GROMACS .gro file of C-alpha atoms in nm:
model
  276
    1MET     CA    1   0.000   0.000   0.000
    2LYS     CA    2   0.214   0.287  -0.130
    3HIS     CA    3   0.006   0.560   0.030
    4LEU     CA    4   0.071   0.418   0.377
    5LYS     CA    5   0.446   0.433   0.317
    6ALA     CA    6   0.416   0.795   0.207
    7LEU     CA    7   0.193   0.877   0.503
    8PHE     CA    8   0.418   0.730   0.771
    9LYS     CA    9   0.753   0.805   0.603
   10GLU     CA   10   1.034   0.681   0.831
   11GLN     CA   11   0.775   0.535   1.072
   12TYR     CA   12   0.645   0.296   0.806
   13ASN     CA   13   0.670  -0.069   0.912
   14PRO     CA   14   0.507  -0.323   0.678
   15ASP     CA   15   0.571  -0.599   0.931
   16ASN     CA   16   0.340  -0.448   1.192
   17PHE     CA   17  -0.014  -0.312   1.210
   18PHE     CA   18  -0.060   0.063   1.227
   19LEU     CA   19  -0.253   0.251   1.494
   20VAL     CA   20  -0.505   0.534   1.474
   21ALA     CA   21  -0.555   0.662   1.827
   22GLY     CA   22  -0.638   0.965   2.036
   23PRO     CA   23  -0.926   1.121   2.226
   24CYS     CA   24  -1.271   1.132   2.070
   25VAL     CA   25  -1.280   1.509   2.036
   26VAL     CA   26  -1.049   1.807   2.072
   27GLU     CA   27  -1.115   1.923   2.428
   28ASN     CA   28  -0.806   2.138   2.487
   29GLU     CA   29  -0.437   2.154   2.395
   30ASP     CA   30  -0.314   1.985   2.713
   31LEU     CA   31  -0.521   1.675   2.645
   32LEU     CA   32  -0.398   1.640   2.287
   33MET     CA   33  -0.033   1.686   2.383
   34THR     CA   34  -0.060   1.443   2.676
   35VAL     CA   35  -0.215   1.166   2.469
   36ALA     CA   36   0.010   1.220   2.166
   37GLU     CA   37   0.326   1.216   2.376
   38LYS     CA   38   0.227   0.899   2.561
   39VAL     CA   39   0.103   0.704   2.259
   40SER     CA   40   0.381   0.811   2.024
   41GLY     CA   41   0.640   0.702   2.280
   42ILE     CA   42   0.481   0.358   2.309
   43CYS     CA   43   0.450   0.322   1.932
   44LYS     CA   44   0.812   0.417   1.871
   45ARG     CA   45   0.927   0.151   2.115
   46LEU     CA   46   0.703  -0.115   1.961
   47GLN     CA   47   0.764   0.002   1.602
   48ILE     CA   48   0.396   0.067   1.538
   49PRO     CA   49   0.323   0.336   1.276
   50TYR     CA   50   0.093   0.589   1.440
   51ILE     CA   51  -0.173   0.837   1.326
   52PHE     CA   52  -0.297   1.079   1.591
   53LYS     CA   53  -0.677   1.115   1.594
   54ALA     CA   54  -0.923   1.362   1.742
   55SER     CA   55  -1.238   1.514   1.599
   56TYR     CA   56  -1.231   1.892   1.565
   57ARG     CA   57  -1.610   1.882   1.571
   58LYS     CA   58  -1.871   1.620   1.659
   59ALA     CA   59  -2.172   1.671   1.436
   60ASN     CA   60  -2.363   1.345   1.490
   61ARG     CA   61  -2.451   1.366   1.858
   62THR     CA   62  -2.771   1.213   1.991
   63SER     CA   63  -2.859   1.498   2.227
   64ILE     CA   64  -2.861   1.873   2.160
   65HIS     CA   65  -2.684   1.910   2.496
   66SER     CA   66  -2.378   1.705   2.391
   67PHE     CA   67  -2.037   1.872   2.353
   68THR     CA   68  -1.951   1.929   1.987
   69GLY     CA   69  -1.613   2.104   1.992
   70VAL     CA   70  -1.405   2.410   2.073
   71GLY     CA   71  -1.458   2.570   1.731
   72ASP     CA   72  -1.365   2.441   1.386
   73VAL     CA   73  -1.054   2.648   1.316
   74GLU     CA   74  -0.928   2.632   1.674
   75GLY     CA   75  -0.975   2.255   1.682
   76LEU     CA   76  -0.799   2.203   1.349
   77GLU     CA   77  -0.512   2.429   1.450
   78LEU     CA   78  -0.463   2.229   1.769
   79LEU     CA   79  -0.461   1.904   1.572
   80GLN     CA   80  -0.201   2.040   1.333
   81LYS     CA   81   0.010   2.171   1.622
   82THR     CA   82   0.001   1.831   1.791
   83GLY     CA   83   0.108   1.650   1.475
   84GLN     CA   84   0.395   1.891   1.422
   85ALA     CA   85   0.509   1.864   1.786
   86PHE     CA   86   0.551   1.485   1.763
   87ASN     CA   87   0.609   1.445   1.387
   88LEU     CA   88   0.287   1.249   1.343
   89PRO     CA   89   0.026   1.233   1.069
   90VAL     CA   90  -0.311   1.345   1.205
   91THR     CA   91  -0.672   1.270   1.118
   92SER     CA   92  -1.019   1.403   1.189
   93ASP     CA   93  -1.364   1.334   1.053
   94ILE     CA   94  -1.563   1.564   0.826
   95HIS     CA   95  -1.940   1.586   0.800
   96SER     CA   96  -2.008   1.770   0.474
   97ALA     CA   97  -1.850   1.826   0.135
   98ALA     CA   98  -1.781   2.187   0.231
   99GLU     CA   99  -1.561   2.078   0.522
  100ALA     CA  100  -1.324   1.868   0.311
  101ALA     CA  101  -1.101   2.144   0.176
  102MET     CA  102  -1.102   2.330   0.508
  103ALA     CA  103  -0.993   2.025   0.708
  104ALA     CA  104  -0.742   1.913   0.443
  105ALA     CA  105  -0.539   2.226   0.509
  106TYR     CA  106  -0.463   2.096   0.859
  107VAL     CA  107  -0.478   1.714   0.860
  108ASP     CA  108  -0.319   1.428   0.666
  109VAL     CA  109  -0.613   1.185   0.660
  110LEU     CA  110  -0.979   1.276   0.612
  111GLN     CA  111  -1.214   1.040   0.792
  112ILE     CA  112  -1.567   0.983   0.661
  113PRO     CA  113  -1.808   0.890   0.942
  114ALA     CA  114  -1.996   0.561   0.914
  115PHE     CA  115  -2.335   0.732   0.883
  116LEU     CA  116  -2.204   0.920   0.576
  117CYS     CA  117  -2.016   0.643   0.394
  118ARG     CA  118  -2.262   0.644   0.103
  119GLN     CA  119  -2.275   1.023   0.058
  120THR     CA  120  -2.126   1.071  -0.287
  121ASP     CA  121  -2.064   1.444  -0.257
  122ILE     CA  122  -1.863   1.402   0.063
  123LEU     CA  123  -1.658   1.113  -0.077
  124LEU     CA  124  -1.577   1.307  -0.394
  125ALA     CA  125  -1.491   1.627  -0.207
  126ALA     CA  126  -1.258   1.434   0.023
  127ALA     CA  127  -1.098   1.254  -0.271
  128GLU     CA  128  -1.037   1.578  -0.458
  129THR     CA  129  -0.824   1.718  -0.176
  130GLY     CA  130  -0.556   1.459  -0.258
  131LYS     CA  131  -0.543   1.348   0.105
  132VAL     CA  132  -0.569   0.990   0.230
  133VAL     CA  133  -0.940   0.913   0.277
  134ASN     CA  134  -1.049   0.674   0.553
  135VAL     CA  135  -1.409   0.562   0.509
  136LYS     CA  136  -1.582   0.398   0.802
  137LYS     CA  137  -1.819   0.120   0.700
  138GLY     CA  138  -2.174   0.211   0.789
  139GLN     CA  139  -2.344   0.006   1.060
  140PHE     CA  140  -2.602  -0.073   0.793
  141VAL     CA  141  -2.362  -0.166   0.508
  142SER     CA  142  -2.194  -0.494   0.417
  143GLY     CA  143  -1.824  -0.529   0.357
  144GLU     CA  144  -1.898  -0.622  -0.004
  145ALA     CA  145  -2.094  -0.301  -0.062
  146MET     CA  146  -1.801  -0.084   0.051
  147LYS     CA  147  -1.648  -0.143  -0.292
  148PHE     CA  148  -1.877   0.133  -0.417
  149ALA     CA  149  -1.726   0.385  -0.177
  150VAL     CA  150  -1.382   0.280  -0.298
  151GLU     CA  151  -1.490   0.321  -0.661
  152LYS     CA  152  -1.627   0.670  -0.600
  153ILE     CA  153  -1.299   0.791  -0.451
  154GLN     CA  154  -1.095   0.624  -0.724
  155GLN     CA  155  -1.314   0.778  -0.995
  156ALA     CA  156  -1.217   1.118  -0.852
  157GLY     CA  157  -0.853   1.029  -0.918
  158ASN     CA  158  -0.751   0.935  -0.564
  159ASN     CA  159  -0.623   0.586  -0.479
  160GLN     CA  160  -0.522   0.673  -0.123
  161ILE     CA  161  -0.802   0.488   0.054
  162ILE     CA  162  -0.849   0.313   0.387
  163LEU     CA  163  -1.165   0.130   0.496
  164THR     CA  164  -1.262   0.091   0.862
  165GLU     CA  165  -1.487  -0.175   1.012
  166ARG     CA  166  -1.686  -0.048   1.311
  167GLY     CA  167  -1.957  -0.302   1.372
  168THR     CA  168  -2.307  -0.370   1.245
  169THR     CA  169  -2.635  -0.262   1.404
  170PHE     CA  170  -2.791  -0.539   1.610
  171GLY     CA  171  -3.133  -0.434   1.732
  172TYR     CA  172  -3.173  -0.076   1.851
  173GLN     CA  173  -2.907  -0.051   2.121
  174ASP     CA  174  -2.615  -0.274   2.028
  175LEU     CA  175  -2.357  -0.355   1.762
  176VAL     CA  176  -2.187  -0.677   1.661
  177VAL     CA  177  -1.864  -0.728   1.467
  178ASP     CA  178  -1.862  -0.959   1.166
  179TYR     CA  179  -1.493  -1.036   1.120
  180ARG     CA  180  -1.559  -1.167   0.769
  181ASN     CA  181  -1.569  -0.801   0.669
  182ILE     CA  182  -1.194  -0.761   0.727
  183PRO     CA  183  -1.077  -1.001   0.451
  184ILE     CA  184  -1.375  -0.904   0.235
  185MET     CA  185  -1.284  -0.534   0.242
  186ARG     CA  186  -0.913  -0.609   0.197
  187ASN     CA  187  -1.015  -0.775  -0.129
  188HIS     CA  188  -1.115  -0.428  -0.251
  189GLY     CA  189  -0.741  -0.358  -0.269
  190VAL     CA  190  -0.716  -0.120   0.026
  191PRO     CA  191  -0.586  -0.147   0.384
  192VAL     CA  192  -0.853  -0.223   0.645
  193VAL     CA  193  -0.871  -0.090   1.000
  194MET     CA  194  -1.072  -0.228   1.292
  195ASP     CA  195  -1.238   0.039   1.508
  196CYS     CA  196  -1.205  -0.128   1.846
  197THR     CA  197  -1.394   0.133   2.044
  198HIS     CA  198  -1.693   0.247   1.838
  199SER     CA  199  -1.774  -0.114   1.755
  200LEU     CA  200  -1.852  -0.154   2.126
  201GLN     CA  201  -2.097   0.134   2.142
  202GLN     CA  202  -2.449   0.092   2.276
  203PRO     CA  203  -2.638   0.366   2.090
  204ASN     CA  204  -2.987   0.509   2.139
  205GLN     CA  205  -2.984   0.509   2.518
  206SER     CA  206  -3.277   0.687   2.684
  207SER     CA  207  -3.030   0.928   2.849
  208GLY     CA  208  -2.927   1.063   2.508
  209VAL     CA  209  -2.566   0.958   2.575
  210THR     CA  210  -2.426   0.652   2.397
  211GLY     CA  211  -2.314   0.366   2.621
  212GLY     CA  212  -2.036   0.114   2.562
  213ASN     CA  213  -1.839  -0.192   2.669
  214PRO     CA  214  -1.475  -0.076   2.697
  215GLN     CA  215  -1.377  -0.390   2.888
  216LEU     CA  216  -1.401  -0.574   2.554
  217ILE     CA  217  -1.167  -0.345   2.356
  218GLY     CA  218  -0.883  -0.595   2.392
  219THR     CA  219  -1.103  -0.879   2.268
  220ILE     CA  220  -1.206  -0.686   1.957
  221ALA     CA  221  -0.847  -0.578   1.886
  222LYS     CA  222  -0.697  -0.926   1.927
  223ALA     CA  223  -0.955  -1.086   1.700
  224ALA     CA  224  -0.897  -0.814   1.439
  225ILE     CA  225  -0.524  -0.877   1.427
  226ALA     CA  226  -0.585  -1.253   1.406
  227THR     CA  227  -0.818  -1.204   1.107
  228GLY     CA  228  -0.578  -0.985   0.912
  229ALA     CA  229  -0.656  -0.623   0.995
  230ASP     CA  230  -0.389  -0.382   0.868
  231GLY     CA  231  -0.458  -0.127   1.139
  232LEU     CA  232  -0.646  -0.059   1.460
  233PHE     CA  233  -0.849   0.244   1.566
  234ILE     CA  234  -0.864   0.302   1.942
  235GLU     CA  235  -0.998   0.610   2.114
  236THR     CA  236  -0.817   0.672   2.441
  237HIS     CA  237  -0.830   0.928   2.722
  238PRO     CA  238  -0.645   0.969   3.055
  239ASP     CA  239  -0.980   0.960   3.237
  240PRO     CA  240  -1.271   0.844   3.017
  241SER     CA  241  -1.519   0.923   3.296
  242LYS     CA  242  -1.437   1.292   3.245
  243ALA     CA  243  -1.421   1.286   2.865
  244LEU     CA  244  -1.651   1.533   2.691
  245SER     CA  245  -1.754   1.281   2.422
  246ASP     CA  246  -1.780   0.899   2.396
  247GLY     CA  247  -1.625   0.838   2.736
  248ALA     CA  248  -1.833   0.521   2.778
  249ASN     CA  249  -1.637   0.330   2.513
  250MET     CA  250  -1.285   0.478   2.532
  251LEU     CA  251  -0.979   0.294   2.661
  252ARG     CA  252  -0.809   0.442   2.964
  253LEU     CA  253  -0.472   0.574   2.848
  254ASP     CA  254  -0.269   0.386   3.107
  255LEU     CA  255  -0.406   0.053   2.977
  256LEU     CA  256  -0.295   0.107   2.618
  257GLU     CA  257   0.071   0.004   2.644
  258GLU     CA  258   0.008  -0.346   2.777
  259LEU     CA  259  -0.262  -0.406   2.515
  260LEU     CA  260  -0.035  -0.296   2.230
  261GLU     CA  261   0.242  -0.522   2.357
  262GLN     CA  262   0.002  -0.817   2.344
  263LEU     CA  263  -0.118  -0.721   1.997
  264VAL     CA  264   0.236  -0.700   1.860
  265ARG     CA  265   0.299  -1.055   1.983
  266ILE     CA  266  -0.023  -1.176   1.820
  267ARG     CA  267   0.074  -1.005   1.494
  268GLU     CA  268   0.412  -1.180   1.501
  269ALA     CA  269   0.247  -1.516   1.567
  270VAL     CA  270  -0.004  -1.469   1.285
  271LYS     CA  271   0.275  -1.377   1.041
  272GLU     CA  272   0.481  -1.677   1.142
  273ASN     CA  273   0.182  -1.904   1.085
  274VAL     CA  274   0.114  -1.754   0.741
  275ASN     CA  275   0.477  -1.788   0.638
  276ALA     CA  276   0.524  -2.138   0.778
   0.00000   0.00000   0.00000
């Protein structure tokens, strides 16, 4: 995947999975710097290519009272500053075609939210920026059907594509992960990421705040590596109970290092088995 090598530069490691990680949303500069410093240090030691992630704005909140961001430009500037401070590529999601060019001036990867994965105008606008485009598979879409999102971006002249699995709607208040989607989406010729935190969401709670099962993040991540995922997406926060968005399904920052160590060993074992 040539675009991954260009994205990670000297951090590129084809023998390992890559990581997309950070807090759900830009809360303040201190939070971004704290998480980026901690995670980048771990990833350097374990030779894991790393993309720093935080949303500059959260547009798809259940409740009108939910935190949405510190302001678009301020949030994007903080993301860019964080990436520059630790020499990391950065990513954030966009929610309309008009946001694509604005966000592309600050980030390296444009993320398309799962709810919007079929929106042609957003996919084309993201593709036309020339940035890497990471499309999250909708909770209502099969892995096979994601080939159409890939085709839309390619038709706009951009082959820098990542697909992310994030679970499938199961009833009204739960998600399940169909791991068949990882090899199926890899067959579209693009790297595939497993979103280990949003796939554990419990949406549509009566409180208006999405619930989650963070104690299963490790289970989701380990199974994803075993089934061939190229990368993992993990939202993390020093104290998820105080996070301003999606705290119910984020991994506590001090638990990340041990999990990544386990995942690197699983990756090595899987590779050895394939090459045996």
